[in-house]
């Protein structure tokens, strides 16, 4: 069995170690990502221990902003280090709504044990998640090259770091816990 991890931390597997099974798992894993998925485990038929250790425990990150152009404040509200996606999403949406006087907010990106990379292209704001900081930067560069736009990398947020954060796209940096 071979296990792959997507940019958002979702696991995909090929039950048998043959080219067709692996290709199918990789295709399902990659979907619309800019980089190939990472192979995280490989178990042979003689392996007796199939359960991963503590390295498989996930921490979730969710990022929310105002839904729609009206009332958008140019900020991203991030909750990270949560034990579930729901907890991260709820905290990110609540932080956004409190900061924007109750505007409708939506989760725009999430990750499990991954890194969120903020960036700007022209006057647009964007985020992308990947499994590591280096892969996140590489994925943004690939996305911007493909779109033929110049992008500026901004702050990164790691799902394994617990806290609530506010990213201001106009400043490019990272504000402290919010």
PDB file of C-alpha atoms in Angstrom:
ATOM      1  CA  UNK A   1       0.000   0.000   0.000  1.00  0.00           C
ATOM      2  CA  UNK A   2       1.193   3.520  -0.837  1.00  0.00           C
ATOM      3  CA  UNK A   3      -0.229   6.627   0.870  1.00  0.00           C
ATOM      4  CA  UNK A   4      -0.122  10.121  -0.664  1.00  0.00           C
ATOM      5  CA  UNK A   5      -0.931  13.458   1.017  1.00  0.00           C
ATOM      6  CA  UNK A   6      -2.557  16.335  -0.887  1.00  0.00           C
ATOM      7  CA  UNK A   7      -1.755  20.026  -0.483  1.00  0.00           C
ATOM      8  CA  UNK A   8      -4.575  20.309   2.070  1.00  0.00           C
ATOM      9  CA  UNK A   9      -3.387  17.268   4.045  1.00  0.00           C
ATOM     10  CA  UNK A  10      -5.999  14.825   2.771  1.00  0.00           C
ATOM     11  CA  UNK A  11      -4.719  11.247   2.431  1.00  0.00           C
ATOM     12  CA  UNK A  12      -5.148   9.074  -0.680  1.00  0.00           C
ATOM     13  CA  UNK A  13      -3.920   5.511  -1.087  1.00  0.00           C
ATOM     14  CA  UNK A  14      -3.192   2.799  -3.604  1.00  0.00           C
ATOM     15  CA  UNK A  15      -3.939  -0.608  -2.118  1.00  0.00           C
ATOM     16  CA  UNK A  16      -1.519  -2.402  -4.415  1.00  0.00           C
ATOM     17  CA  UNK A  17       1.925  -1.337  -5.540  1.00  0.00           C
ATOM     18  CA  UNK A  18       1.424  -1.390  -9.294  1.00  0.00           C
ATOM     19  CA  UNK A  19       1.668   1.446 -11.814  1.00  0.00           C
ATOM     20  CA  UNK A  20      -2.070   1.651 -12.493  1.00  0.00           C
ATOM     21  CA  UNK A  21      -3.093   1.788  -8.812  1.00  0.00           C
ATOM     22  CA  UNK A  22      -0.427   4.354  -8.002  1.00  0.00           C
ATOM     23  CA  UNK A  23      -1.347   6.521 -11.018  1.00  0.00           C
ATOM     24  CA  UNK A  24      -5.031   6.417 -10.026  1.00  0.00           C
ATOM     25  CA  UNK A  25      -4.248   7.443  -6.433  1.00  0.00           C
ATOM     26  CA  UNK A  26      -1.918  10.235  -7.569  1.00  0.00           C
ATOM     27  CA  UNK A  27      -4.511  11.568 -10.022  1.00  0.00           C
ATOM     28  CA  UNK A  28      -7.244  11.587  -7.365  1.00  0.00           C
ATOM     29  CA  UNK A  29      -4.887  13.236  -4.891  1.00  0.00           C
ATOM     30  CA  UNK A  30      -3.651  15.959  -7.200  1.00  0.00           C
ATOM     31  CA  UNK A  31      -7.012  17.113  -8.639  1.00  0.00           C
ATOM     32  CA  UNK A  32      -6.428  20.866  -9.130  1.00  0.00           C
ATOM     33  CA  UNK A  33      -3.148  21.255  -7.217  1.00  0.00           C
ATOM     34  CA  UNK A  34      -0.100  22.826  -8.805  1.00  0.00           C
ATOM     35  CA  UNK A  35       2.418  20.324  -7.439  1.00  0.00           C
ATOM     36  CA  UNK A  36       2.322  16.519  -7.307  1.00  0.00           C
ATOM     37  CA  UNK A  37       1.181  14.983  -4.023  1.00  0.00           C
ATOM     38  CA  UNK A  38       3.764  13.784  -1.536  1.00  0.00           C
ATOM     39  CA  UNK A  39       4.230  10.080  -0.881  1.00  0.00           C
ATOM     40  CA  UNK A  40       4.108   9.796   2.916  1.00  0.00           C
ATOM     41  CA  UNK A  41       4.001   6.037   3.569  1.00  0.00           C
ATOM     42  CA  UNK A  42       4.747   2.818   1.730  1.00  0.00           C
ATOM     43  CA  UNK A  43       3.917  -0.542   3.249  1.00  0.00           C
ATOM     44  CA  UNK A  44       5.019  -3.851   1.774  1.00  0.00           C
ATOM     45  CA  UNK A  45       3.008  -7.034   2.114  1.00  0.00           C
ATOM     46  CA  UNK A  46       5.413  -8.253   4.804  1.00  0.00           C
ATOM     47  CA  UNK A  47       4.888  -5.185   6.998  1.00  0.00           C
ATOM     48  CA  UNK A  48       3.134  -6.014  10.242  1.00  0.00           C
ATOM     49  CA  UNK A  49       2.815  -2.471  11.585  1.00  0.00           C
ATOM     50  CA  UNK A  50       0.354  -0.509   9.447  1.00  0.00           C
ATOM     51  CA  UNK A  51      -0.700   2.146  11.936  1.00  0.00           C
ATOM     52  CA  UNK A  52       1.220   5.411  11.884  1.00  0.00           C
ATOM     53  CA  UNK A  53       2.477   6.993  15.062  1.00  0.00           C
ATOM     54  CA  UNK A  54       1.872  10.459  16.421  1.00  0.00           C
ATOM     55  CA  UNK A  55       3.124  12.011  13.167  1.00  0.00           C
ATOM     56  CA  UNK A  56      -0.263  11.191  11.631  1.00  0.00           C
ATOM     57  CA  UNK A  57      -2.245  13.317  14.095  1.00  0.00           C
ATOM     58  CA  UNK A  58      -3.504  16.379  12.282  1.00  0.00           C
ATOM     59  CA  UNK A  59      -3.839  20.015  13.266  1.00  0.00           C
ATOM     60  CA  UNK A  60      -6.188  22.108  11.172  1.00  0.00           C
ATOM     61  CA  UNK A  61      -6.042  25.639   9.837  1.00  0.00           C
ATOM     62  CA  UNK A  62      -8.903  27.575   8.253  1.00  0.00           C
ATOM     63  CA  UNK A  63      -8.832  31.020   6.665  1.00  0.00           C
ATOM     64  CA  UNK A  64     -11.901  33.204   6.143  1.00  0.00           C
ATOM     65  CA  UNK A  65     -12.631  36.575   4.610  1.00  0.00           C
ATOM     66  CA  UNK A  66     -15.701  38.664   3.805  1.00  0.00           C
ATOM     67  CA  UNK A  67     -17.908  36.878   1.290  1.00  0.00           C
ATOM     68  CA  UNK A  68     -18.237  39.204  -1.713  1.00  0.00           C
ATOM     69  CA  UNK A  69     -16.777  42.592  -2.555  1.00  0.00           C
ATOM     70  CA  UNK A  70     -19.138  44.668  -0.397  1.00  0.00           C
ATOM     71  CA  UNK A  71     -17.557  45.226   2.981  1.00  0.00           C
ATOM     72  CA  UNK A  72     -14.330  43.382   2.137  1.00  0.00           C
ATOM     73  CA  UNK A  73     -11.624  44.831   4.379  1.00  0.00           C
ATOM     74  CA  UNK A  74      -8.550  43.374   2.671  1.00  0.00           C
ATOM     75  CA  UNK A  75      -7.907  41.034   5.574  1.00  0.00           C
ATOM     76  CA  UNK A  76      -7.755  37.304   6.093  1.00  0.00           C
ATOM     77  CA  UNK A  77      -8.819  35.782   9.414  1.00  0.00           C
ATOM     78  CA  UNK A  78      -6.959  32.590  10.304  1.00  0.00           C
ATOM     79  CA  UNK A  79      -7.461  30.024  13.036  1.00  0.00           C
ATOM     80  CA  UNK A  80      -4.802  27.340  13.292  1.00  0.00           C
ATOM     81  CA  UNK A  81      -3.677  24.474  15.482  1.00  0.00           C
ATOM     82  CA  UNK A  82      -7.217  23.166  15.962  1.00  0.00           C
ATOM     83  CA  UNK A  83      -8.020  19.478  16.437  1.00  0.00           C
ATOM     84  CA  UNK A  84     -10.850  19.529  13.867  1.00  0.00           C
ATOM     85  CA  UNK A  85     -11.630  21.339  10.644  1.00  0.00           C
ATOM     86  CA  UNK A  86     -14.978  22.471  12.097  1.00  0.00           C
ATOM     87  CA  UNK A  87     -13.308  24.156  15.080  1.00  0.00           C
ATOM     88  CA  UNK A  88     -10.820  25.985  12.849  1.00  0.00           C
ATOM     89  CA  UNK A  89     -13.528  27.066  10.390  1.00  0.00           C
ATOM     90  CA  UNK A  90     -15.890  28.286  13.127  1.00  0.00           C
ATOM     91  CA  UNK A  91     -13.173  30.351  14.810  1.00  0.00           C
ATOM     92  CA  UNK A  92     -11.979  31.890  11.524  1.00  0.00           C
ATOM     93  CA  UNK A  93     -15.523  32.820  10.457  1.00  0.00           C
ATOM     94  CA  UNK A  94     -16.376  34.216  13.906  1.00  0.00           C
ATOM     95  CA  UNK A  95     -13.219  36.357  13.973  1.00  0.00           C
ATOM     96  CA  UNK A  96     -14.056  37.703  10.510  1.00  0.00           C
ATOM     97  CA  UNK A  97     -17.655  38.511  11.445  1.00  0.00           C
ATOM     98  CA  UNK A  98     -16.661  40.250  14.679  1.00  0.00           C
ATOM     99  CA  UNK A  99     -14.030  42.368  12.902  1.00  0.00           C
ATOM    100  CA  UNK A 100     -16.385  43.349  10.063  1.00  0.00           C
ATOM    101  CA  UNK A 101     -19.525  44.193  12.057  1.00  0.00           C
ATOM    102  CA  UNK A 102     -21.355  40.978  11.246  1.00  0.00           C
ATOM    103  CA  UNK A 103     -20.709  40.775   7.515  1.00  0.00           C
ATOM    104  CA  UNK A 104     -21.135  37.374   5.907  1.00  0.00           C
ATOM    105  CA  UNK A 105     -17.777  35.588   5.958  1.00  0.00           C
ATOM    106  CA  UNK A 106     -16.682  32.348   4.322  1.00  0.00           C
ATOM    107  CA  UNK A 107     -13.791  29.916   4.602  1.00  0.00           C
ATOM    108  CA  UNK A 108     -11.690  30.301   1.472  1.00  0.00           C
ATOM    109  CA  UNK A 109      -8.923  27.819   2.259  1.00  0.00           C
ATOM    110  CA  UNK A 110      -7.990  25.177   4.799  1.00  0.00           C
ATOM    111  CA  UNK A 111      -5.182  22.769   5.555  1.00  0.00           C
ATOM    112  CA  UNK A 112      -4.454  19.801   7.768  1.00  0.00           C
ATOM    113  CA  UNK A 113      -0.839  19.919   8.978  1.00  0.00           C
ATOM    114  CA  UNK A 114      -0.019  22.220   6.099  1.00  0.00           C
ATOM    115  CA  UNK A 115       1.049  25.771   5.397  1.00  0.00           C
ATOM    116  CA  UNK A 116      -1.109  28.596   4.077  1.00  0.00           C
ATOM    117  CA  UNK A 117       0.725  31.035   1.803  1.00  0.00           C
ATOM    118  CA  UNK A 118      -0.737  34.520   1.260  1.00  0.00           C
ATOM    119  CA  UNK A 119       0.145  36.411  -1.913  1.00  0.00           C
ATOM    120  CA  UNK A 120      -0.856  39.351  -4.094  1.00  0.00           C
ATOM    121  CA  UNK A 121      -1.099  39.544  -7.850  1.00  0.00           C
ATOM    122  CA  UNK A 122      -1.757  42.997  -9.288  1.00  0.00           C
ATOM    123  CA  UNK A 123      -4.682  44.194  -7.163  1.00  0.00           C
ATOM    124  CA  UNK A 124      -5.928  40.724  -6.262  1.00  0.00           C
ATOM    125  CA  UNK A 125      -5.397  38.891  -2.993  1.00  0.00           C
ATOM    126  CA  UNK A 126      -4.916  35.148  -2.827  1.00  0.00           C
ATOM    127  CA  UNK A 127      -4.019  32.207  -0.637  1.00  0.00           C
ATOM    128  CA  UNK A 128      -2.915  28.679  -1.327  1.00  0.00           C
ATOM    129  CA  UNK A 129      -2.117  25.728   0.921  1.00  0.00           C
ATOM    130  CA  UNK A 130       0.596  23.110   0.637  1.00  0.00           C
ATOM    131  CA  UNK A 131       2.252  20.551   2.873  1.00  0.00           C
ATOM    132  CA  UNK A 132       5.432  22.576   3.563  1.00  0.00           C
ATOM    133  CA  UNK A 133       6.548  26.200   3.414  1.00  0.00           C
ATOM    134  CA  UNK A 134       8.851  25.534   0.459  1.00  0.00           C
ATOM    135  CA  UNK A 135       6.135  23.712  -1.499  1.00  0.00           C
ATOM    136  CA  UNK A 136       3.678  26.557  -0.783  1.00  0.00           C
ATOM    137  CA  UNK A 137       6.046  29.140  -2.255  1.00  0.00           C
ATOM    138  CA  UNK A 138       6.756  26.916  -5.255  1.00  0.00           C
ATOM    139  CA  UNK A 139       3.022  26.340  -5.846  1.00  0.00           C
ATOM    140  CA  UNK A 140       2.236  30.079  -5.781  1.00  0.00           C
ATOM    141  CA  UNK A 141       5.050  30.760  -8.234  1.00  0.00           C
ATOM    142  CA  UNK A 142       3.712  27.999 -10.495  1.00  0.00           C
ATOM    143  CA  UNK A 143       0.155  29.312 -10.279  1.00  0.00           C
ATOM    144  CA  UNK A 144       1.231  32.871 -11.075  1.00  0.00           C
ATOM    145  CA  UNK A 145       3.485  31.760 -13.929  1.00  0.00           C
ATOM    146  CA  UNK A 146       0.621  29.747 -15.399  1.00  0.00           C
ATOM    147  CA  UNK A 147      -1.713  32.765 -15.100  1.00  0.00           C
ATOM    148  CA  UNK A 148       1.038  35.029 -16.513  1.00  0.00           C
ATOM    149  CA  UNK A 149       0.802  37.509 -13.654  1.00  0.00           C
ATOM    150  CA  UNK A 150       3.417  38.903 -11.294  1.00  0.00           C
ATOM    151  CA  UNK A 151       2.862  37.790  -7.704  1.00  0.00           C
ATOM    152  CA  UNK A 152       4.330  38.922  -4.427  1.00  0.00           C
ATOM    153  CA  UNK A 153       4.646  36.315  -1.699  1.00  0.00           C
ATOM    154  CA  UNK A 154       3.375  37.476   1.670  1.00  0.00           C
ATOM    155  CA  UNK A 155       3.063  35.795   5.067  1.00  0.00           C
ATOM    156  CA  UNK A 156       2.834  32.069   5.739  1.00  0.00           C
ATOM    157  CA  UNK A 157       0.755  30.401   8.444  1.00  0.00           C
ATOM    158  CA  UNK A 158       1.450  26.879   9.725  1.00  0.00           C
ATOM    159  CA  UNK A 159      -1.502  24.699  10.759  1.00  0.00           C
ATOM    160  CA  UNK A 160       0.608  23.189  13.556  1.00  0.00           C
ATOM    161  CA  UNK A 161       1.018  26.593  15.255  1.00  0.00           C
ATOM    162  CA  UNK A 162      -1.925  27.246  17.559  1.00  0.00           C
ATOM    163  CA  UNK A 163      -3.539  30.667  17.471  1.00  0.00           C
ATOM    164  CA  UNK A 164      -5.766  33.150  15.727  1.00  0.00           C
ATOM    165  CA  UNK A 165      -4.170  35.546  13.278  1.00  0.00           C
ATOM    166  CA  UNK A 166      -5.156  38.396  10.989  1.00  0.00           C
ATOM    167  CA  UNK A 167      -3.328  38.887   7.701  1.00  0.00           C
ATOM    168  CA  UNK A 168      -3.617  42.318   6.094  1.00  0.00           C
ATOM    169  CA  UNK A 169      -2.999  41.971   2.360  1.00  0.00           C
ATOM    170  CA  UNK A 170      -2.291  45.703   2.035  1.00  0.00           C
ATOM    171  CA  UNK A 171       0.576  45.456   4.533  1.00  0.00           C
ATOM    172  CA  UNK A 172       1.938  42.129   3.291  1.00  0.00           C
ATOM    173  CA  UNK A 173       3.055  41.042   6.730  1.00  0.00           C
ATOM    174  CA  UNK A 174       1.490  39.063   9.497  1.00  0.00           C
ATOM    175  CA  UNK A 175      -0.287  40.573  12.476  1.00  0.00           C
ATOM    176  CA  UNK A 176       0.026  38.960  15.859  1.00  0.00           C
ATOM    177  CA  UNK A 177      -2.613  36.793  17.489  1.00  0.00           C
ATOM    178  CA  UNK A 178      -6.028  38.366  17.072  1.00  0.00           C
TER     179      UNK A 178
END
